[in-house]
PDB file of C-alpha atoms and ligand atoms in Angstrom:
ATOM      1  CA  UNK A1322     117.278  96.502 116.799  1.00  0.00           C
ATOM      2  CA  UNK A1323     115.660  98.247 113.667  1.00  0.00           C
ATOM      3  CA  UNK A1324     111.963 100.085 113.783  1.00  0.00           C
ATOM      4  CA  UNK A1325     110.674  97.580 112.057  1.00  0.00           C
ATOM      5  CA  UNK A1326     111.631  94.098 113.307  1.00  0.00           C
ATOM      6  CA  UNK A1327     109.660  91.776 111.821  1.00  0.00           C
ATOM      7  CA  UNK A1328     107.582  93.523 109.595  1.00  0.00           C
ATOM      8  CA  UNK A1329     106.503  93.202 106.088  1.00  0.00           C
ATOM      9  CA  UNK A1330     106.328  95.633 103.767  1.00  0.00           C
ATOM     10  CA  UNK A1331     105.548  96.228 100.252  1.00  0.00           C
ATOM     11  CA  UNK A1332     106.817  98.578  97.805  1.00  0.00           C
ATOM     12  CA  UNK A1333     104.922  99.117  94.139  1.00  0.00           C
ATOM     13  CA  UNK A1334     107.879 100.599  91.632  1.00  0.00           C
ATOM     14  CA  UNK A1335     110.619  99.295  93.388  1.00  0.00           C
ATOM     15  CA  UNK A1336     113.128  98.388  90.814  1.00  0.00           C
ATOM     16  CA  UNK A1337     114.785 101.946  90.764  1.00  0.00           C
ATOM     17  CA  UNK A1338     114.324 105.133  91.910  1.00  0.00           C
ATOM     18  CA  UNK A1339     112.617 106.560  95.416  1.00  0.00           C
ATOM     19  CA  UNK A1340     110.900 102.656  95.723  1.00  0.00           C
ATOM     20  CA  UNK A1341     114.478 100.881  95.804  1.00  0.00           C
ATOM     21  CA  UNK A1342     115.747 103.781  98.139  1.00  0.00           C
ATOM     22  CA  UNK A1343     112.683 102.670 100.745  1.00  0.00           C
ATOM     23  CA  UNK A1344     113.082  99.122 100.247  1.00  0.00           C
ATOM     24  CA  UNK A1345     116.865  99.382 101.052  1.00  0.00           C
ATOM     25  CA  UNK A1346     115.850 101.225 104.329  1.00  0.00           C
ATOM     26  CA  UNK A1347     113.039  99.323 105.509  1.00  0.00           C
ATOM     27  CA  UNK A1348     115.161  96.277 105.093  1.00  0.00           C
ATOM     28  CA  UNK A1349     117.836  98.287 107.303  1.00  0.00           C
ATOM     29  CA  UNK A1350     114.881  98.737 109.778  1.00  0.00           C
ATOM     30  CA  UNK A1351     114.487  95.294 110.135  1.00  0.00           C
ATOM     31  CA  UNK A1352     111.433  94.534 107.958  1.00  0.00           C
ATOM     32  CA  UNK A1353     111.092  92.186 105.566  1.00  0.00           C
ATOM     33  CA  UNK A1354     111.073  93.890 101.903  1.00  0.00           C
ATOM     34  CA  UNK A1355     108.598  92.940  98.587  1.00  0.00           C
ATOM     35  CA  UNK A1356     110.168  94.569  95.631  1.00  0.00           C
ATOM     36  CA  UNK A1357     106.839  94.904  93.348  1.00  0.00           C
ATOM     37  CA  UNK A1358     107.149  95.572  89.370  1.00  0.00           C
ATOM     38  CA  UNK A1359     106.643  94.896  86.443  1.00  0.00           C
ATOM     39  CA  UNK A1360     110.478  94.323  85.384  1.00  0.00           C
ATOM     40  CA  UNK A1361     111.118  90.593  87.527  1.00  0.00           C
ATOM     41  CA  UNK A1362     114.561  89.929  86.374  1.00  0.00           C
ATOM     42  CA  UNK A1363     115.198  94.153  87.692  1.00  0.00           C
ATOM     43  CA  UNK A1364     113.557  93.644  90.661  1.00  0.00           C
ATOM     44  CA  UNK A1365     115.932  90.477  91.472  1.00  0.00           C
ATOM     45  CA  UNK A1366     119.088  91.848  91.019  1.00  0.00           C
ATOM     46  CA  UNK A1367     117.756  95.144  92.816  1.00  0.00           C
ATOM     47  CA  UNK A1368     117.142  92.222  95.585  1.00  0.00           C
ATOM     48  CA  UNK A1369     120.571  91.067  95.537  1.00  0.00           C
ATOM     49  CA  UNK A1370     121.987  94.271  96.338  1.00  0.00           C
ATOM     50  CA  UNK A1371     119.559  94.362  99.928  1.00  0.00           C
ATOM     51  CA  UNK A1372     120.725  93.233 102.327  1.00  0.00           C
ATOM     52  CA  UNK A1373     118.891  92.692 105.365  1.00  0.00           C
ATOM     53  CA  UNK A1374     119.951  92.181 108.740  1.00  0.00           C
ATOM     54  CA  UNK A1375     116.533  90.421 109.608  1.00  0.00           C
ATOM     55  CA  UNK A1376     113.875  89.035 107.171  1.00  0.00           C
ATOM     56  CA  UNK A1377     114.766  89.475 103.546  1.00  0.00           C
ATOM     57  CA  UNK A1378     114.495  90.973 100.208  1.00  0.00           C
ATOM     58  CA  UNK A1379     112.144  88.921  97.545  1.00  0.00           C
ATOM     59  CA  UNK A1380     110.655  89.954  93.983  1.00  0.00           C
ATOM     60  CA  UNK A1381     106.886  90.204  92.974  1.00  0.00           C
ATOM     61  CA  UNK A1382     106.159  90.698  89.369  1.00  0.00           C
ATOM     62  CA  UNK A1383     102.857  93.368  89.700  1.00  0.00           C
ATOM     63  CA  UNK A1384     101.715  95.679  87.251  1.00  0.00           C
ATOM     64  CA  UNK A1385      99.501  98.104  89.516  1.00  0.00           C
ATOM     65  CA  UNK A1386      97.367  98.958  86.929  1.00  0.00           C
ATOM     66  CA  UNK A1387      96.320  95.399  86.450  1.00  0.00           C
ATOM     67  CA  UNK A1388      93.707  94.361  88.970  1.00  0.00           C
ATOM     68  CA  UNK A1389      94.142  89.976  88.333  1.00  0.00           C
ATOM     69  CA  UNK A1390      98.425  90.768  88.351  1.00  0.00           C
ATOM     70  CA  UNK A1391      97.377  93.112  91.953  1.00  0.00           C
ATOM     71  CA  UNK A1392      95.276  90.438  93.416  1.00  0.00           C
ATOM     72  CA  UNK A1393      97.640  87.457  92.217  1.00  0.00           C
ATOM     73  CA  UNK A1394     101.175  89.241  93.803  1.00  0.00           C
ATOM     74  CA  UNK A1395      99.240  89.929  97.241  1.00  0.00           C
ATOM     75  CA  UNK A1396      97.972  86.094  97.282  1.00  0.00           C
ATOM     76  CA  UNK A1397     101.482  85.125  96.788  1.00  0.00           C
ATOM     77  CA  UNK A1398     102.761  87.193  99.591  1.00  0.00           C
ATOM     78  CA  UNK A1399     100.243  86.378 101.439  1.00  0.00           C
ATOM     79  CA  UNK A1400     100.663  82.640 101.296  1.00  0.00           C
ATOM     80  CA  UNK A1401     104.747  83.815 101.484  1.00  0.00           C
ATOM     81  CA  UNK A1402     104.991  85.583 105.013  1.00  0.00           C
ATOM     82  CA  UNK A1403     101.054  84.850 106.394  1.00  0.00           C
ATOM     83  CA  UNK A1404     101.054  88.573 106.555  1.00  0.00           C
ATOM     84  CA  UNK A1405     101.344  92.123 105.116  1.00  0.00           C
ATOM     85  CA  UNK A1406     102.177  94.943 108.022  1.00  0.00           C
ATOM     86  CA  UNK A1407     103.068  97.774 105.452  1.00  0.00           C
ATOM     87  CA  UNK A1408     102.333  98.629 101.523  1.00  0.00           C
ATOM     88  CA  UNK A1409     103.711 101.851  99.938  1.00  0.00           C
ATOM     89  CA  UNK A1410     102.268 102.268  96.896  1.00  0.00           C
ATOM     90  CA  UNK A1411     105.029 104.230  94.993  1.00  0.00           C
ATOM     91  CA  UNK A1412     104.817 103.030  91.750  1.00  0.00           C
ATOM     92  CA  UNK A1413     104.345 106.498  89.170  1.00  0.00           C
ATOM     93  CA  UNK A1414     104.611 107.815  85.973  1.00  0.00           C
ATOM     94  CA  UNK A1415     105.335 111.674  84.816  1.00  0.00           C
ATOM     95  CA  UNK A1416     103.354 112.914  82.263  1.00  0.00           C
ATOM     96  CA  UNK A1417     104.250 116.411  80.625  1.00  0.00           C
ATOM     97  CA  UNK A1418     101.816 117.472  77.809  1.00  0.00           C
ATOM     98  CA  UNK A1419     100.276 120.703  76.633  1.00  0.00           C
ATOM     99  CA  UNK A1420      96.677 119.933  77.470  1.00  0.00           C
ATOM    100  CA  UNK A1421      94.999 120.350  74.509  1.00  0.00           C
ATOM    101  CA  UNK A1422      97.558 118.045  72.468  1.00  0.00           C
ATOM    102  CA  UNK A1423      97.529 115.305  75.174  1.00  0.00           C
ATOM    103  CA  UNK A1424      96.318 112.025  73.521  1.00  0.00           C
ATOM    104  CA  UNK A1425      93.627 110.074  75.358  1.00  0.00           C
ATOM    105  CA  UNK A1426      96.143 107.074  75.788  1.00  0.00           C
ATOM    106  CA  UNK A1427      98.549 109.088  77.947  1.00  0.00           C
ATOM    107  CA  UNK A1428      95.569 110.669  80.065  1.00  0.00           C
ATOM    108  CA  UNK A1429      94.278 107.313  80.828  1.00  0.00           C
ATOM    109  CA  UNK A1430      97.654 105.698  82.099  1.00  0.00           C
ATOM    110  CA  UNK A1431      98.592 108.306  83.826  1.00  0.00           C
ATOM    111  CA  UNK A1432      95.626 107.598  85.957  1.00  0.00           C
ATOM    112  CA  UNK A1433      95.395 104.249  85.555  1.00  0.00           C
ATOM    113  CA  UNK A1434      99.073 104.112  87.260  1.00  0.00           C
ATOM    114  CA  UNK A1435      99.397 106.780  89.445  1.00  0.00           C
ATOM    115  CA  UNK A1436      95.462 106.760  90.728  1.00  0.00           C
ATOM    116  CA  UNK A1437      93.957 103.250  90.222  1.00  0.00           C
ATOM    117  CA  UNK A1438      96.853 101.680  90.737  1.00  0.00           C
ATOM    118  CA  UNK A1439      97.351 103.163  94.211  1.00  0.00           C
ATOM    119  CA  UNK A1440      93.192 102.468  94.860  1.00  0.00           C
ATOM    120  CA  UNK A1441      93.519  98.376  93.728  1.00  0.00           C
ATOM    121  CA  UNK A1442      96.606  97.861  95.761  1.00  0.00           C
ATOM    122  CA  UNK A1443      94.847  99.757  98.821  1.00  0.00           C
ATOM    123  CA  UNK A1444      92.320  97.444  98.087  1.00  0.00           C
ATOM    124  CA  UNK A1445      93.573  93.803  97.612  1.00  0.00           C
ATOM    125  CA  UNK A1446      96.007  94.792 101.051  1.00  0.00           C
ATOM    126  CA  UNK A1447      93.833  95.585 103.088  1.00  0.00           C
ATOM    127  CA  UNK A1448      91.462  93.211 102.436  1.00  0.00           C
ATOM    128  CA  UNK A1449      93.957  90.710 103.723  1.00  0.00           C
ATOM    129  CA  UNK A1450      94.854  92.845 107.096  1.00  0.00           C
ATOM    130  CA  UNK A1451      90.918  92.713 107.636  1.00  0.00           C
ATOM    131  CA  UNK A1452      90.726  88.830 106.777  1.00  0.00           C
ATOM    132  CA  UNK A1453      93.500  88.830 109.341  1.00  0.00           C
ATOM    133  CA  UNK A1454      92.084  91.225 112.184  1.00  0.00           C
ATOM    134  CA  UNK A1455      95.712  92.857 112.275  1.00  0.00           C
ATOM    135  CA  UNK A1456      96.712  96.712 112.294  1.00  0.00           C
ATOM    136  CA  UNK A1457      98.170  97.773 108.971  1.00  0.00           C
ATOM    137  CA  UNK A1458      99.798 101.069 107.180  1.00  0.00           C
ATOM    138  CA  UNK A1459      99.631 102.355 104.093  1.00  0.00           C
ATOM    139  CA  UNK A1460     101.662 105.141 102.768  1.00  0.00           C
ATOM    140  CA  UNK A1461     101.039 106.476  99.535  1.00  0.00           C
ATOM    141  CA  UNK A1462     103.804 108.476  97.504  1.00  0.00           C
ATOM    142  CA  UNK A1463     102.175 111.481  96.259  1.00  0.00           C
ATOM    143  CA  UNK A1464     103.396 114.978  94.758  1.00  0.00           C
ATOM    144  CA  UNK A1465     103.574 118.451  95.746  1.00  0.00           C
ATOM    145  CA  UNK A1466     102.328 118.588  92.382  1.00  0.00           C
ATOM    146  CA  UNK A1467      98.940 117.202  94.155  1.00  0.00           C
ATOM    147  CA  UNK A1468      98.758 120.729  95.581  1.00  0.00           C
ATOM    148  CA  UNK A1469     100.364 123.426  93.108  1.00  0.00           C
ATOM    149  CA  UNK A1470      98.638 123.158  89.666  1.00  0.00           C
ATOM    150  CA  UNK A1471     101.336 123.265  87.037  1.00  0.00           C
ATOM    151  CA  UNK A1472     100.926 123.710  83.637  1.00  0.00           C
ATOM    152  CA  UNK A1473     101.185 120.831  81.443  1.00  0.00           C
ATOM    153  CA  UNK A1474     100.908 118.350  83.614  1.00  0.00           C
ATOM    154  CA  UNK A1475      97.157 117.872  83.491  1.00  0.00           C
ATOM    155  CA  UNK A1476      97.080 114.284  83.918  1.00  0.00           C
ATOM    156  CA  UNK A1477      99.875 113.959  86.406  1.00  0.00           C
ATOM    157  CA  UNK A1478      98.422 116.878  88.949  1.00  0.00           C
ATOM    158  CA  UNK A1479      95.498 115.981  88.821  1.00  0.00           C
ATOM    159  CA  UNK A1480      96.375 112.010  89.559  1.00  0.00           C
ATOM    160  CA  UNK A1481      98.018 113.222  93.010  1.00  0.00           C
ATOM    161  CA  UNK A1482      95.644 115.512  93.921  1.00  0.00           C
ATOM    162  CA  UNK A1483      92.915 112.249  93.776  1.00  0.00           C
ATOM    163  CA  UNK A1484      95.989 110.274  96.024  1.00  0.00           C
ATOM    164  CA  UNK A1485      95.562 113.048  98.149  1.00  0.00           C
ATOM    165  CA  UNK A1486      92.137 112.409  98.751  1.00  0.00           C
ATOM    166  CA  UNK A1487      91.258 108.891  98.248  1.00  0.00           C
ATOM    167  CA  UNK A1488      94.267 109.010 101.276  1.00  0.00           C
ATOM    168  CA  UNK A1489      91.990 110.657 103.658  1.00  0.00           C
ATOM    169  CA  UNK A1490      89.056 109.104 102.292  1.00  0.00           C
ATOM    170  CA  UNK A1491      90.464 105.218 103.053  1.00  0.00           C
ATOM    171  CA  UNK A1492      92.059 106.672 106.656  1.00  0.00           C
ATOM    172  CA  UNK A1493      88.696 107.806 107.628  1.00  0.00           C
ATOM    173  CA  UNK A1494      86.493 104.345 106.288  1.00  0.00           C
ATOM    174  CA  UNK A1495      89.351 102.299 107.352  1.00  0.00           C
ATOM    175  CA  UNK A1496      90.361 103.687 110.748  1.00  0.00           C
ATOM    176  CA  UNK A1497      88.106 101.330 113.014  1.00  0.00           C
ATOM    177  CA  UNK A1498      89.982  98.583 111.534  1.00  0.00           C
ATOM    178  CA  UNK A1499      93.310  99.290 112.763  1.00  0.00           C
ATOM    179  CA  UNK A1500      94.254 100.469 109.632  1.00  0.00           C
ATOM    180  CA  UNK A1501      96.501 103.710 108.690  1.00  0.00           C
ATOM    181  CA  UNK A1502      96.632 105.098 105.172  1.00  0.00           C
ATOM    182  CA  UNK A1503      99.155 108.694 104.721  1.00  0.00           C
ATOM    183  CA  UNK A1504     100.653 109.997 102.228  1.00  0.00           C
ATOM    184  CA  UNK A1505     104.553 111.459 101.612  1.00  0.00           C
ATOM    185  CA  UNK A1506     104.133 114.584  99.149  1.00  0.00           C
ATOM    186  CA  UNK A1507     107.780 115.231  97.698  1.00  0.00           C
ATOM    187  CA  UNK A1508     108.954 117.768  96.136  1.00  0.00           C
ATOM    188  CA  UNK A1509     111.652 117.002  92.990  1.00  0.00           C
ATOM    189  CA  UNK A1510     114.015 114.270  93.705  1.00  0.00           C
ATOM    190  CA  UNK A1511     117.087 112.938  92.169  1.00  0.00           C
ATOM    191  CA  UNK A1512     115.907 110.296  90.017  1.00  0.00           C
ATOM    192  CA  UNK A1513     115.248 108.796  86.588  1.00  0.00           C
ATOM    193  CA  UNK A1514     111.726 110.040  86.721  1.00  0.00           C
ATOM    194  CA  UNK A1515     113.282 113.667  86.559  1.00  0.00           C
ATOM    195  CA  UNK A1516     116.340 112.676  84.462  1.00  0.00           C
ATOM    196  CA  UNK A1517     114.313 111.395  81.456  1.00  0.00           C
ATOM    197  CA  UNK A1518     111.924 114.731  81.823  1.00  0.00           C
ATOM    198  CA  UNK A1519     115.065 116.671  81.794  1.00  0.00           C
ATOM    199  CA  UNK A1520     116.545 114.609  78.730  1.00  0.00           C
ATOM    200  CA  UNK A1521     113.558 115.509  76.795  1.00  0.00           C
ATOM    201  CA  UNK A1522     113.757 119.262  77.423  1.00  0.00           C
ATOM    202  CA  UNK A1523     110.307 119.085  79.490  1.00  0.00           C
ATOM    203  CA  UNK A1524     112.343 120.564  82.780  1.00  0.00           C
ATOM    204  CA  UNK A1525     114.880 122.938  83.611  1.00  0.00           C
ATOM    205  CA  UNK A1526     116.661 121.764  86.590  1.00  0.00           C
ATOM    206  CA  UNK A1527     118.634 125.503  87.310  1.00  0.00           C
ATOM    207  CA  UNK A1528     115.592 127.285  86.873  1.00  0.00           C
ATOM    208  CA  UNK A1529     114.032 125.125  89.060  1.00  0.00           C
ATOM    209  CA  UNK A1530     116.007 125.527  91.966  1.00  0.00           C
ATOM    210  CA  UNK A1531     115.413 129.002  92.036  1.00  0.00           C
ATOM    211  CA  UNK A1532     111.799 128.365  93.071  1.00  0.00           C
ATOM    212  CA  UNK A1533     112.836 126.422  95.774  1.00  0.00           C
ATOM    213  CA  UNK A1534     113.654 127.628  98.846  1.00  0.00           C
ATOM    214  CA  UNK A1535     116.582 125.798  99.625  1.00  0.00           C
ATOM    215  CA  UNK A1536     117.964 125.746  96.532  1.00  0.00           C
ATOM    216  CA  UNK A1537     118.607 122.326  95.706  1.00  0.00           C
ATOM    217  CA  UNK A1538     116.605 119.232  94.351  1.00  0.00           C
ATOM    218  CA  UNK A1539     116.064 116.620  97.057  1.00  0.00           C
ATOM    219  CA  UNK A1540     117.631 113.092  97.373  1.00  0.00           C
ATOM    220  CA  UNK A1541     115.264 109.631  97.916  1.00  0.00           C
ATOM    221  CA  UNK A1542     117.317 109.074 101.226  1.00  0.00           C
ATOM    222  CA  UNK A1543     115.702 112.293 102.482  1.00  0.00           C
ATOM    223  CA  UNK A1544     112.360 110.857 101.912  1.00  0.00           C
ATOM    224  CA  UNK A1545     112.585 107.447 103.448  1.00  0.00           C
ATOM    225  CA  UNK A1546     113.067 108.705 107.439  1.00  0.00           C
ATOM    226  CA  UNK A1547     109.233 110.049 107.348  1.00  0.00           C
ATOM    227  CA  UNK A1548     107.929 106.745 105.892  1.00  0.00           C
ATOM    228  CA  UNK A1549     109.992 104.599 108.673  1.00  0.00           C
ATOM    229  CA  UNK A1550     108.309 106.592 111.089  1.00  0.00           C
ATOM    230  CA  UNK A1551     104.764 106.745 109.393  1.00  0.00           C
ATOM    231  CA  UNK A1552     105.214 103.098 109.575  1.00  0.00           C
ATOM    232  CA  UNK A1553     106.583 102.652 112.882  1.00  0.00           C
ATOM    233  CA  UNK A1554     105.071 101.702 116.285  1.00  0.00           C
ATOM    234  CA  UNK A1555     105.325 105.901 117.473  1.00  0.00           C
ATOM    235  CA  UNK A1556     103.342 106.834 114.420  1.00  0.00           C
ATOM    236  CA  UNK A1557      99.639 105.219 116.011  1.00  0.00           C
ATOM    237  CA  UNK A1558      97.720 108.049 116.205  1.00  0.00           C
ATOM    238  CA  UNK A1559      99.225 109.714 112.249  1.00  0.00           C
ATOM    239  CA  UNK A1560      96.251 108.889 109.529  1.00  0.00           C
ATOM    240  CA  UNK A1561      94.882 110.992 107.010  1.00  0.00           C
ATOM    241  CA  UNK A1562      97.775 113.161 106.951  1.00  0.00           C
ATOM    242  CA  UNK A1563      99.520 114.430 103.639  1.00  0.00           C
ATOM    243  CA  UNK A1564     102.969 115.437 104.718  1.00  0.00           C
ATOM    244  CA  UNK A1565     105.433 117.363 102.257  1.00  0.00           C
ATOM    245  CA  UNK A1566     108.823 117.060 101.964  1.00  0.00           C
ATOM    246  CA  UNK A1567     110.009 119.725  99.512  1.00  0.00           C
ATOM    247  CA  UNK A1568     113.213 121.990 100.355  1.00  0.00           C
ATOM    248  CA  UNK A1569     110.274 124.435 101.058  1.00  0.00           C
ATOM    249  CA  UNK A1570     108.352 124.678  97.920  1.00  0.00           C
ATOM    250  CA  UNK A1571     104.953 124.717  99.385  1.00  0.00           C
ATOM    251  CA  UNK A1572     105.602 127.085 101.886  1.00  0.00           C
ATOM    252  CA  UNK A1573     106.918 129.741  99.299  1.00  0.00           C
ATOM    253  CA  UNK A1574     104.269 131.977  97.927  1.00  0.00           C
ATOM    254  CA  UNK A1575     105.905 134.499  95.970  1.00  0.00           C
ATOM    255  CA  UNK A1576     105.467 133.969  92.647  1.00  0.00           C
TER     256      UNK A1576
HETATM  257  N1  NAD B2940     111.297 112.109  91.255  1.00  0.00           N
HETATM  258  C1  NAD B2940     110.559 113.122  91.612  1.00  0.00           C
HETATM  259  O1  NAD B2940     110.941 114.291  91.413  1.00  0.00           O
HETATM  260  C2  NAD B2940     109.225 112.909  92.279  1.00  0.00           C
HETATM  261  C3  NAD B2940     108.617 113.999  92.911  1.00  0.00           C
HETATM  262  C4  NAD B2940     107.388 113.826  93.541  1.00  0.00           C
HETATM  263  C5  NAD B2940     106.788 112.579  93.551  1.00  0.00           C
HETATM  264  N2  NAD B2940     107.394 111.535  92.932  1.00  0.00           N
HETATM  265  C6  NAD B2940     106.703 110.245  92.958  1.00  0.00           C
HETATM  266  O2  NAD B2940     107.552 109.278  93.547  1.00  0.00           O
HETATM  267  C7  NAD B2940     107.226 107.984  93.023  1.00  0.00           C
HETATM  268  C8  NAD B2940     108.508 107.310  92.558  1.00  0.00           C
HETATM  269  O3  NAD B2940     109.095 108.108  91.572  1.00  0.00           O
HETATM  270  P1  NAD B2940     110.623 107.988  91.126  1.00  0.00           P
HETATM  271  O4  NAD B2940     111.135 109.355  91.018  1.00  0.00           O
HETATM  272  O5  NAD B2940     111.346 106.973  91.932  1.00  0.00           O
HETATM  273  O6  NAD B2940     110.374 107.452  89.622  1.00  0.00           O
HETATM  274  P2  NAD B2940     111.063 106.296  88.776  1.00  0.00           P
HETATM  275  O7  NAD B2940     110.566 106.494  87.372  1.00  0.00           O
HETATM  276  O8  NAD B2940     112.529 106.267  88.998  1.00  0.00           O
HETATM  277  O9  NAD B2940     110.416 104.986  89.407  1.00  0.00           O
HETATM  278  C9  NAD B2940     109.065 104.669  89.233  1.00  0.00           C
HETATM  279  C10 NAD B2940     108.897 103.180  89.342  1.00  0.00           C
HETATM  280  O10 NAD B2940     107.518 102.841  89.131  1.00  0.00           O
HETATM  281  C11 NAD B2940     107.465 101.717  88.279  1.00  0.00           C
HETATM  282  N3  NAD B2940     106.186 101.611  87.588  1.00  0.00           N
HETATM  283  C12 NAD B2940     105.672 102.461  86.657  1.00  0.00           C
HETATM  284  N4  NAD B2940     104.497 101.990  86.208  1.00  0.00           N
HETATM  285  C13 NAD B2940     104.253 100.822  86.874  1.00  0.00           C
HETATM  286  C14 NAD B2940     103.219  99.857  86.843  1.00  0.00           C
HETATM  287  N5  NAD B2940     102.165  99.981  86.007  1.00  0.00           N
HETATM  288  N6  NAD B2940     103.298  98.796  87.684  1.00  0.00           N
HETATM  289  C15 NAD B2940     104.347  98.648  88.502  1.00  0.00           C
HETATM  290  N7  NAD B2940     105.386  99.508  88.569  1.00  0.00           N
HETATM  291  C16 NAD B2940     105.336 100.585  87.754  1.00  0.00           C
HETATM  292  C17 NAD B2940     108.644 101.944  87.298  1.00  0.00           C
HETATM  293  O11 NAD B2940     109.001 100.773  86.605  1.00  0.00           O
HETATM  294  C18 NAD B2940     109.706 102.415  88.271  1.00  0.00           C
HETATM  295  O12 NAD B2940     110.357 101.331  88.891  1.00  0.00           O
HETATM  296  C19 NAD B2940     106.210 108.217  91.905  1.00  0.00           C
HETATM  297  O13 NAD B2940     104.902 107.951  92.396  1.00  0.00           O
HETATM  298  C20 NAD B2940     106.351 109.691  91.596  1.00  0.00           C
HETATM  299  O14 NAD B2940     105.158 110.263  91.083  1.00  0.00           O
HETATM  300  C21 NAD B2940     108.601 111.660  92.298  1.00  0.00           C
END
């Protein structure tokens, strides 16, 4: 019996990356899994390869900065299951940029994406867990880059430092109604997102490592245990909390 027989949940950016590695273990868990994105022939094959025990793996198309394509992929999973138990609003862009050269353009989705998009799906959800009177969880995937200022990434820092926030902000407003809203901080993980920076010369994986304390960049599957628990039955009393998973990168203060 999984931790989260019958449940279902919704992951933004789930086509690749840290969202397909939670949708593959929620479905493990026993929940019911909404692959959300804007790439709908991606998101089905990504589908096919899930295979849950219980419930099962189905595409949305949703572009989270768009509030009509938001609203429009909740009403059809709404009128789908008759419910929504879990949303983890994943779905991010990097953004590496000398400040003073980066264009308006690039500001503006990197917020639109990575901030709004993370607000509207907040929104249209739990809207429907109030309609409903049911308990809820959201989980939203942050940055330790939400904490440590880095240069160059204006846009991107500052983007997860608002998740941070508007995190405790909705666990706070939204608390009396049963609903729970955290957030997962990682540190770097192995994915595209870091393989395209890399690509471009914007990161330098070996010197990176050295600033972390365990020496190593961290894998999705070492992220998704946390948010089966956050959205498990033995999490009840976890809101507002920003929790970092990071080889130790927070915790190190010298230099
Ligand atoms: N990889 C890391 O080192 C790292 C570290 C800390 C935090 N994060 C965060 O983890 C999350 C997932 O990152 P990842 O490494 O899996 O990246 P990724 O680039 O592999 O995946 C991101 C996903 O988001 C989707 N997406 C982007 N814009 C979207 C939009 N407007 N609407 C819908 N979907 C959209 C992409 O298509 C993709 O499927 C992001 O929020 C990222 O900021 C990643």
């Amino acid at each position: 019996m999984g931790l989260l027989q019958g449940k279902v949940t919704i992951i933004t950016g789930a086509s690749r990356g840290l969202g397909k590695a939670l949708a593959g273990r929620f479905a493990c868990e026993g929940s019911s899994v909404v692959l959300a994105g804007r790439s709908y022939n991606l998101l089905k094959d990504v589908c096919r390869e899930i295979h849950p025990p219980d419930g099962e793996a189905y595409p949305v198309r949703m572009d989270v900065t768009d509030p009509g394509s938001v609203n429009a992929a909740i009403h059809e999973i709404v009128e789908r299951y008759g419910k929504i138990d879990v949303l983890i609003n994943n779905a991010g862009i990097p953004m590496v940029s000398p400040s003073e050269d980066l264009a308006y353009e690039n500001w503006k989705n990197t917020i639109d994406t990575n901030l709004t998009g993370v607000f509207l799906c907040s929104q249209a959800v739990a809207k429907q867990m109030m309609d409903r009177k049911t308990a809820g969880c959201i989980i939203n995937i942050s940055s330790t880059f939400g904490l440590s200022p880095v240069p160059q990434r204006a846009a991107y820092c500052s983007s997860k430092a608002a998740v941070d926030m508007l995190t405790k902000v909705l666990a706070a407003e939204w608390a009396d109604k049963k609903i729970r809203v955290n957030a997962i901080a990682p540190g770097y993980l192995k994915t595209e997102f870091i393989g395209q920076l890399e690509q471009q010369g914007k990161l330098d994986i070996e010197s990176l490592k050295k600033r972390i304390p365990q020496r190593r960049i961290g894998h999705p599957d070492e992220i998704t245990g946390l948010a089966v628990y956050m959205a498990g039955d033995e999490a009840t009393y976890l809101t507002g909390a920003v929790v970092y998973i990071d080889g130790g990168w927070t915790a190190y203060g010298f230099t």
